[in-house]
Coordinates of C-alpha atoms in Angstrom, one line a residue:
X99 CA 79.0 45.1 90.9
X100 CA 80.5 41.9 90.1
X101 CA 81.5 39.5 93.2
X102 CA 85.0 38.4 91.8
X103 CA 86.0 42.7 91.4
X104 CA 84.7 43.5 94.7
X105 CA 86.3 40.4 96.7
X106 CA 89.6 42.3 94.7
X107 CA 89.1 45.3 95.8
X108 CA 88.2 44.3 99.3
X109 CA 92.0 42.2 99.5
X110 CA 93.3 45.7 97.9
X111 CA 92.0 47.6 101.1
X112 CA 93.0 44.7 103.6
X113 CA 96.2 45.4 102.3
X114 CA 95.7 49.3 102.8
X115 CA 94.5 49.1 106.3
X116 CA 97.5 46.9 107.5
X117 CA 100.2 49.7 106.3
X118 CA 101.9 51.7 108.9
X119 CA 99.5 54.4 110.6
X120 CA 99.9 57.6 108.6
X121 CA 102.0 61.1 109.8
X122 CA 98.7 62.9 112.1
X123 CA 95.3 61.5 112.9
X124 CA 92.3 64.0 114.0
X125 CA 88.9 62.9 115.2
X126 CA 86.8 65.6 114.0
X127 CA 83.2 63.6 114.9
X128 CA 83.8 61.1 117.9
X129 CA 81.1 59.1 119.1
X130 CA 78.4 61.6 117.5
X131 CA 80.0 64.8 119.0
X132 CA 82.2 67.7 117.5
X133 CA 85.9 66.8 118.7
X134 CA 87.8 69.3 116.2
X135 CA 85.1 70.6 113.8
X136 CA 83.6 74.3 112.2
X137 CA 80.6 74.8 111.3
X138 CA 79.3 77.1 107.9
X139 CA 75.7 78.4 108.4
X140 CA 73.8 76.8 111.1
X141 CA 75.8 74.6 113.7
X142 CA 75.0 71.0 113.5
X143 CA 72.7 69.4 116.0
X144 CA 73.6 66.9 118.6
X145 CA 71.3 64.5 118.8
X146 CA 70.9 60.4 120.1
X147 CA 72.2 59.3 117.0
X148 CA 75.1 61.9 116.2
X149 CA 76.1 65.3 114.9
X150 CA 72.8 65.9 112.8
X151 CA 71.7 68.6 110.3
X152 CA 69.4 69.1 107.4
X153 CA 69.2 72.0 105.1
X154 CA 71.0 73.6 102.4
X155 CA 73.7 76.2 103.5
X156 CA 74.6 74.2 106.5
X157 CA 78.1 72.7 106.4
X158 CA 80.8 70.7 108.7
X159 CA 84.3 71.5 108.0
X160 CA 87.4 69.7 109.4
X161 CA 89.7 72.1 111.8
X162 CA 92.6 70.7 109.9
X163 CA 92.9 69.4 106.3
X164 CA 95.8 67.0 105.0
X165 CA 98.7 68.3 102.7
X166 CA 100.1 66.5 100.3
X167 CA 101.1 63.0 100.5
X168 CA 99.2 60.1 101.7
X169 CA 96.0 60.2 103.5
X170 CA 93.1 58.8 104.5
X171 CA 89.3 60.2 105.4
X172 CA 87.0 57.6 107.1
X173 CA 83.3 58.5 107.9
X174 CA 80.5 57.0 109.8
X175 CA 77.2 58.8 108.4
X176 CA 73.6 58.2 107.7
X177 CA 71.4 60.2 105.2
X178 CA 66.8 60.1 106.0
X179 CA 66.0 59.9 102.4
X180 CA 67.2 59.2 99.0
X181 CA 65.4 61.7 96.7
X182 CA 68.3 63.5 94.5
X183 CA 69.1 65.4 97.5
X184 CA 72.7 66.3 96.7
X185 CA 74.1 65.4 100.1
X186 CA 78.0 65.3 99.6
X187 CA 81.6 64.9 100.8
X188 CA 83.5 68.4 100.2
X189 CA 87.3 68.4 99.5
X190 CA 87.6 72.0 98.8
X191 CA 85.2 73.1 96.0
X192 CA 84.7 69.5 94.5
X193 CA 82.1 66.8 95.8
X194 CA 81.7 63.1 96.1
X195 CA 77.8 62.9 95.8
X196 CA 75.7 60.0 97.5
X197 CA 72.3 61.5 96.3
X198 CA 72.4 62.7 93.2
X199 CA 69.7 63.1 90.1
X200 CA 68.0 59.7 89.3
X201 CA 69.5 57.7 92.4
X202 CA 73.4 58.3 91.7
X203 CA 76.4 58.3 92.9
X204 CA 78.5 61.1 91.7
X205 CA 81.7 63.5 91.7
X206 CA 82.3 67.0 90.5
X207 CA 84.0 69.5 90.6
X208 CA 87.9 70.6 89.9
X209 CA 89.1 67.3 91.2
X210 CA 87.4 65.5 88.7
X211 CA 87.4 67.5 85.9
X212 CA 85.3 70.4 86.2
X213 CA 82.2 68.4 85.0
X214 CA 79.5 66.4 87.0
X215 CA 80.0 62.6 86.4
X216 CA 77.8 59.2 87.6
X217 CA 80.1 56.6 89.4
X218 CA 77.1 54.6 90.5
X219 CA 73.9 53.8 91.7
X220 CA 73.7 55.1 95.2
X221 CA 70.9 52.2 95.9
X222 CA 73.3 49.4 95.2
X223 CA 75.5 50.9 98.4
X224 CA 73.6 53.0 100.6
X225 CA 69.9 52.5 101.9
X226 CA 68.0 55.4 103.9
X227 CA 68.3 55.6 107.4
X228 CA 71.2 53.1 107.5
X229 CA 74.6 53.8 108.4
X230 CA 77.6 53.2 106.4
X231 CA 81.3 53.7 106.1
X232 CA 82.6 55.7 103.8
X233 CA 86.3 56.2 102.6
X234 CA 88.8 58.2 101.2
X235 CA 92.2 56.7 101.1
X236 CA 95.1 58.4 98.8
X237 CA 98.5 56.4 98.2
X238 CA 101.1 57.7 96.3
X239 CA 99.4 59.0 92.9
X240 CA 95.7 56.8 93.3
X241 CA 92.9 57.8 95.4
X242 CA 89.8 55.7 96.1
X243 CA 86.6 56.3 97.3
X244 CA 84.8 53.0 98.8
X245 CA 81.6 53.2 100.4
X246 CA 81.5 49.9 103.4
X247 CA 84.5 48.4 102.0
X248 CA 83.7 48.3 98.0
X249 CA 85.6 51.0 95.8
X250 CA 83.2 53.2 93.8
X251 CA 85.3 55.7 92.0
X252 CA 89.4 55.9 92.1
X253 CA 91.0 59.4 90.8
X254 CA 94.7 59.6 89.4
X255 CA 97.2 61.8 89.6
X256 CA 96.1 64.1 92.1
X257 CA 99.0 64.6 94.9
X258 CA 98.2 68.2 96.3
X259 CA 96.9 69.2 99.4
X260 CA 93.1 68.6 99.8
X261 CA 91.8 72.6 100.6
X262 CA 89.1 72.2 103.2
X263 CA 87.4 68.3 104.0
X264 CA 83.6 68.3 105.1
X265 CA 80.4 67.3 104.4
X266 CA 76.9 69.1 103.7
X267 CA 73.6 67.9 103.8
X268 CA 72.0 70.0 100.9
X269 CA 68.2 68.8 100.7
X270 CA 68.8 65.8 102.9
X271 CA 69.1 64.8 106.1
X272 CA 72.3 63.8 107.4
X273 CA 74.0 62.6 110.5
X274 CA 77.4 61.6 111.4
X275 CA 78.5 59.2 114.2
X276 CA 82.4 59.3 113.5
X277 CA 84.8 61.5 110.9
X278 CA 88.5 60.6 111.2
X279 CA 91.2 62.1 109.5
X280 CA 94.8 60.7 109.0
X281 CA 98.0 62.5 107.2
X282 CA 100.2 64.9 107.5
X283 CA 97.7 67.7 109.1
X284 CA 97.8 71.2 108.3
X285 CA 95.2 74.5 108.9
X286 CA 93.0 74.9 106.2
X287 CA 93.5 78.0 104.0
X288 CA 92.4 81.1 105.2
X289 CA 88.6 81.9 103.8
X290 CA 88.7 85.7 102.0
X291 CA 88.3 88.5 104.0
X292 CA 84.6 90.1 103.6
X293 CA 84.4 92.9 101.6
X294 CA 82.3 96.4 103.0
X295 CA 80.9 97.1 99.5
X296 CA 77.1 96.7 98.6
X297 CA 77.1 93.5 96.5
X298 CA 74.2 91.4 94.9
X299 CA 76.1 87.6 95.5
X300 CA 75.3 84.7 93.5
X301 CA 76.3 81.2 94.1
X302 CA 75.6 78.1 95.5
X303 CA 72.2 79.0 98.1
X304 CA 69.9 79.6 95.2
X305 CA 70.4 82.8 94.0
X306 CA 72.2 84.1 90.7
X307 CA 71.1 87.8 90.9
X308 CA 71.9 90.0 88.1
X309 CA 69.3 93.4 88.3
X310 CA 67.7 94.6 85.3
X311 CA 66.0 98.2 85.2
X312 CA 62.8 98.2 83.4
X313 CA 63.1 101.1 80.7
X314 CA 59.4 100.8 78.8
X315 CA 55.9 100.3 79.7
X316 CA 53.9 100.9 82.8
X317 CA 56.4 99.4 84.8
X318 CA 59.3 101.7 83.5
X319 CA 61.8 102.4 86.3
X320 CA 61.4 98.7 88.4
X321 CA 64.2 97.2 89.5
X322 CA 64.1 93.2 88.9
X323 CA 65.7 90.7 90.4
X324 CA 65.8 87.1 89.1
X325 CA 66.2 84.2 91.8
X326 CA 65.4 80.6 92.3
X327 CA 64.3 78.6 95.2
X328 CA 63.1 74.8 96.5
X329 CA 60.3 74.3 97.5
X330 CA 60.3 73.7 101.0
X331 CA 57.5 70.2 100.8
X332 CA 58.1 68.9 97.1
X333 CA 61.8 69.6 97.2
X334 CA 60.8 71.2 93.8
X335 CA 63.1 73.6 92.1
X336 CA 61.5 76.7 90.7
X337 CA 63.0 80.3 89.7
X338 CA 60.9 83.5 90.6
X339 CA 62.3 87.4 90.9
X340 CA 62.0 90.0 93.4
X341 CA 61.2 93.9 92.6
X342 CA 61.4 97.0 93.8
X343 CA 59.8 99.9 93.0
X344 CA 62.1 102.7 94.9
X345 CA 65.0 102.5 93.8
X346 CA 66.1 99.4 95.8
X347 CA 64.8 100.8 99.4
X348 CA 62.2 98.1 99.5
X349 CA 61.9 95.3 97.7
X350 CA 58.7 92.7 97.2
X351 CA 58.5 89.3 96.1
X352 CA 57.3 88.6 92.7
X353 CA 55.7 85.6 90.6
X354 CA 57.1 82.0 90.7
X355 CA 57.4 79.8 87.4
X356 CA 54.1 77.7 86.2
X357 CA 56.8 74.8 86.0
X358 CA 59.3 73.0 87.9
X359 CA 62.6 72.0 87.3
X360 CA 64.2 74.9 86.6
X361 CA 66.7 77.4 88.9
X362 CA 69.5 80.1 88.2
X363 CA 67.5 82.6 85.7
X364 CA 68.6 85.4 83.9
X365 CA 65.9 88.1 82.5
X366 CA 65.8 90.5 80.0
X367 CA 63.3 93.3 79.0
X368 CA 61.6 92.6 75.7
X369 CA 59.9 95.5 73.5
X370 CA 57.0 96.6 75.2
X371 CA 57.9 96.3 78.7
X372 CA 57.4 92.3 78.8
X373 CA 59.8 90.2 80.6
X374 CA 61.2 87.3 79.7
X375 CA 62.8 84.6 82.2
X376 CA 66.0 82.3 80.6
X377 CA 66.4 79.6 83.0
X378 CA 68.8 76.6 83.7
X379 CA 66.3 73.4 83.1
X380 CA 66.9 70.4 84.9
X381 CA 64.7 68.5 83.1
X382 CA 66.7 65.9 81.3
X383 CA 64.2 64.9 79.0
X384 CA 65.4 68.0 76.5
X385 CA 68.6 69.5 76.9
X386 CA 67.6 73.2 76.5
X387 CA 67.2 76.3 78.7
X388 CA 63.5 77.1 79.5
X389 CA 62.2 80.6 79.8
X390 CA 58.9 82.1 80.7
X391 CA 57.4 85.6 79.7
X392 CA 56.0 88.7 82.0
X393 CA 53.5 90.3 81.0
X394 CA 53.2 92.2 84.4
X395 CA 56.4 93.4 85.2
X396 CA 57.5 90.2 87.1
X397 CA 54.4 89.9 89.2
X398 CA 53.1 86.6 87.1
X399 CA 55.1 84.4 84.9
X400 CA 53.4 82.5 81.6
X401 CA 53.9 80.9 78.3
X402 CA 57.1 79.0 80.3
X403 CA 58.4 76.7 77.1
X404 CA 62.1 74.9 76.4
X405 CA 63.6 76.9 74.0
X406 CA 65.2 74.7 71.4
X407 CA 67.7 76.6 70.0
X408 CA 69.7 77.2 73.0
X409 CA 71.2 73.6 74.4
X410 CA 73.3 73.1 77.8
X411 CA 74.6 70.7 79.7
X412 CA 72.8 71.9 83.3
X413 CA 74.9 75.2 83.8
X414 CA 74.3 78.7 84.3
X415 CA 74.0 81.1 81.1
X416 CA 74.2 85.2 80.6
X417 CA 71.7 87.1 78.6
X418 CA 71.7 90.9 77.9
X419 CA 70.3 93.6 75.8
X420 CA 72.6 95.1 73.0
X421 CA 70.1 97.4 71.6
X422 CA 66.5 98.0 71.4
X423 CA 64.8 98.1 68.2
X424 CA 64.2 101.4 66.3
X425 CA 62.8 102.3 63.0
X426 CA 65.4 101.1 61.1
X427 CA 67.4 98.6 62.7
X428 CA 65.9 95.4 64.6
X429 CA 66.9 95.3 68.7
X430 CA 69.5 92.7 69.9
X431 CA 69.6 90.5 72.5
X432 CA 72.8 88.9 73.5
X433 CA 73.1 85.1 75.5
X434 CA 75.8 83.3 76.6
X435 CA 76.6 79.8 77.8
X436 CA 78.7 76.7 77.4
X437 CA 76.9 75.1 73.7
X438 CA 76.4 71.3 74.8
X439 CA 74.1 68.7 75.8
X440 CA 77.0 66.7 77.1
X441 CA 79.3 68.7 79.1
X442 CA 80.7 72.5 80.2
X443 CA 82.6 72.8 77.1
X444 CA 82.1 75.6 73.7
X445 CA 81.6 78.4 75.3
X446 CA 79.1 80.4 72.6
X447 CA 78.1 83.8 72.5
X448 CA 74.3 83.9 70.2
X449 CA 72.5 86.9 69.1
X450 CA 68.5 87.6 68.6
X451 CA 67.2 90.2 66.4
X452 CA 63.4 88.9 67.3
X453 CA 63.3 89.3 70.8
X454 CA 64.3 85.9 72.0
X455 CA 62.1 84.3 69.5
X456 CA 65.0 82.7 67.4
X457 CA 68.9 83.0 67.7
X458 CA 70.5 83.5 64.3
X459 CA 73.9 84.7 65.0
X460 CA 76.4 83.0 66.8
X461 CA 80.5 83.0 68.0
X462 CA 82.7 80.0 69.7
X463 CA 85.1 82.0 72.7
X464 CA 86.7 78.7 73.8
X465 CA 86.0 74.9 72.4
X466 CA 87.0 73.5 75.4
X467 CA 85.8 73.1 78.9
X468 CA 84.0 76.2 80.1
X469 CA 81.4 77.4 82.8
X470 CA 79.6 80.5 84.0
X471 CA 79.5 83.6 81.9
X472 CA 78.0 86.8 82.4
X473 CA 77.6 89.5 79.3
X474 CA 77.7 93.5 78.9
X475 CA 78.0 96.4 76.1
X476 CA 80.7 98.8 76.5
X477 CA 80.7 102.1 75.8
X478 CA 82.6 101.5 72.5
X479 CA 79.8 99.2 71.4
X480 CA 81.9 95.9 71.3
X481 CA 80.4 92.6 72.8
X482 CA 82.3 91.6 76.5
X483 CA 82.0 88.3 77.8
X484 CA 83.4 87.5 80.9
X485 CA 83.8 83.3 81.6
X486 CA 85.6 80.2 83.1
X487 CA 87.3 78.3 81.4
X488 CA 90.4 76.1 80.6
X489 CA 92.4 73.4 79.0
X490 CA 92.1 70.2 81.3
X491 CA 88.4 71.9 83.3
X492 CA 86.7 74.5 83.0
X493 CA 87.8 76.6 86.4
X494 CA 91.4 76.8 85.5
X495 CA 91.3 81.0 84.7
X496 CA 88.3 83.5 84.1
X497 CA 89.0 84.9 80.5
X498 CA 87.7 88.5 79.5
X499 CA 86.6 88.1 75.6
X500 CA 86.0 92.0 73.8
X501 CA 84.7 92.2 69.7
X502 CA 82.0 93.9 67.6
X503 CA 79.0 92.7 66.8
X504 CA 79.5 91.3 63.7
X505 CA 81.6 89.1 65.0
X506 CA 78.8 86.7 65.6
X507 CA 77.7 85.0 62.3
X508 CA 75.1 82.6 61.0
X509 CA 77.2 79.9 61.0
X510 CA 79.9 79.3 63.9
X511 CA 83.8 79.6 63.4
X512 CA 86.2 77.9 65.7
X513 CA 87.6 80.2 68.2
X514 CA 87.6 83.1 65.7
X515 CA 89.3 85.7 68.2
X516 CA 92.4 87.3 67.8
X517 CA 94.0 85.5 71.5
X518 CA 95.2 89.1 72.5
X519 CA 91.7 89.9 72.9
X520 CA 91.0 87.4 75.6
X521 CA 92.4 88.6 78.5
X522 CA 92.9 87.0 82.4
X523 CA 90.8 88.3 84.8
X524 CA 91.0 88.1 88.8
X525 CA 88.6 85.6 90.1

């Protein structure tokens, strides 16, 4: 960073620090111990050196957030390693990274526009196994993030409350000494009340879990599962399934990819009873979805290959059987995901009629930002795609999208959908 900015942005939070003390201040971590703080998962250690905790799933929340108006978050906090770990600063469902992919800093989330963006090189400001200070100071429209004095990343125009504040380890280890909030305080909002129906969950700990029943070949009536997982010594990401052969009363742990680098999966049974595994690929040195093939009914996975034609930005993806082939018409298989190397934006619906081996057909839903997806066939035989998007990010509304078939074509058409087809959904 060069000397002359950071000597100006070190006057600009000189000046900060001397204003008059904000409306409410909370100690949350004081002196390494929990002084007004929740924990998510496993409860954080105590240890010599502070509140401690390594893992995914495990998170620290503030008992009290700040509403709108000025504020200011400040953070005493040490992370073991620096490895891509992830390890983050929540304000509600957005993130300011310290560990991210290739030794950056980095923010996502709907704060910050929905997509995942660099700020920095986290070598330049933090070192492993070293404390530092971290920041998060809002005045009137301008918030900035500093890390030990030096601004890294300064968001505008955001004046709403801040949802919940706290910090998660994800593949790291991290330990806080100090976490002090000032503004005007207010409880958090209330988390939604659990539901009592049977539910396969996906999201954040590592498993997007859509079922599939195997309907040909010796396998015929197995229930499959695709998952993901890290690897507990490599910190290695691989996807894998589980499988159950009675009905969902037991279930058995199947075959993990060859490869690495890849996570949320969808699968889809191809004619003859193989498998085949679409995955999200984290390898950034080709911007395409990998899959891998079954020829065992999920018990081993082979032939795992990028597949070129679909591109994506490092976000999940839908796939689905239409219809299965017959003697005169070729099967279909349906995938879904936002059509970029860049960013969550274009969400594209793309047909197969040779079994996943090329994808000839293809519709735009939305041009702009947009997310997760998932596919099905209703019993009127149109195409429904349920997906995020928006105009300014892509978790603004979820958007219900119903047509035919045909609708897909070999060349795309810019958002060729009658808008009264697209419909709001509840999230």
């Amino acid at each position: 960073m060069d000397p002359t900015r950071m000597n100006a942005i070190r006057i600009l939070l000189v000046i900060a620090a001397s204003t008059p003390a904000l409306a409410g201040e909370l100690s949350v971590v004081k002196d390494g111990k929990s002084a007004a703080a929740t924990f998510e998962g496993a409860a954080w250690e105590t240890t010599n050196d502070g509140l401690t905790a390594e893992g995914t799933g495990r998170y620290l929340w503030a008992l009290k957030t700040v509403a709108t108006g000025d504020f200011r978050i400040e953070a005493q906090l040490k992370l073991d390693r620096l490895a891509g770990t992830a390890a983050s600063l929540m304000i509600g469902d957005s993130h300011f990274g310290f560990d991210g992919r290739g030794g950056t800093l980095f923010v996502e989330g709907p704060l910050f526009g929905g997509s995942t963006r660099t700020v920095g090189k986290t070598s330049e400001v933090i070192q492993p196994a070293k404390w530092f200070m971290f920041e998060v100071q809002r005045t009137g429209k301008d918030t900035r993030f500093s890390i030990d004095g030096c601004e890294i990343h300064r968001l505008t125009g955001w004046t709403g409350p801040a949802a919940r504040v706290g910090f998660r380890p994800w593949r790291n280890r991290m330990t806080l000494r100090s976490l002090q909030i000032e503004g005007t305080l207010i409880d958090p909002p209330p988390e939604p009340k659990p539901t009592d129906r049977a539910l396969f969950v996906s999201g954040q700990e590592g498993s997007h879990t859509y079922r599939i029943l195997a309907q040909h070949g010796p396998h015929k009536g197995r229930l499959v599962i695709p998952c993901d997982h890290i690897e507990a010594k490599t910190k290695h990401y691989y996807s894998h399934v589980i499988y159950s052969d009675d009905h969902g009363k037991t279930w058995k742990l199947g075959g993990t990819t060859p490869r690495h680098q890849v996570n949320e999966c969808e699968v889809v049974e191809l004619a003859g009873g193989r498998l085949m595994l679409n995955m999200r690929n984290y390898d950034r040195s080709k911007r395409n979805r990998q899959v891998a093939i079954s020829p065992d009914g999920g018990l081993t996975w082979t032939e795992q290959r990028f597949d070129d034609a679909l591109i994506e930005p490092i976000c999940q993806a839908a796939i689905e059987r239409y219809r299965w082939p017959t003697d005169d018409a070729p099967g279909v298989i349906l995938f879904s995901n936002p059509a970029s190397t860049r960013s969550r934006v274009k969400m594209t619906v793309r047909a197969s009629f040779d079994e996943g081996r090329t994808w000839s057909a293809k519709c735009l839903l939305h041009s702009g930002p947009s997310a997760y997806s998932d596919l099905a066939v209703l019993e009127s035989g149109e195409v429904a795609c349920l997906y995020e998007a928006g105009h300014g990010h892509p978790y603004e509304s979820i958007l219900l999208a119903r047509f035919p078939l045909q609708t897909l074509k070999p060349e795309a058409v810019e958002d060729p959908l009658n808008p009264e087809s697209q419909q709001p959904a509840s999230k």
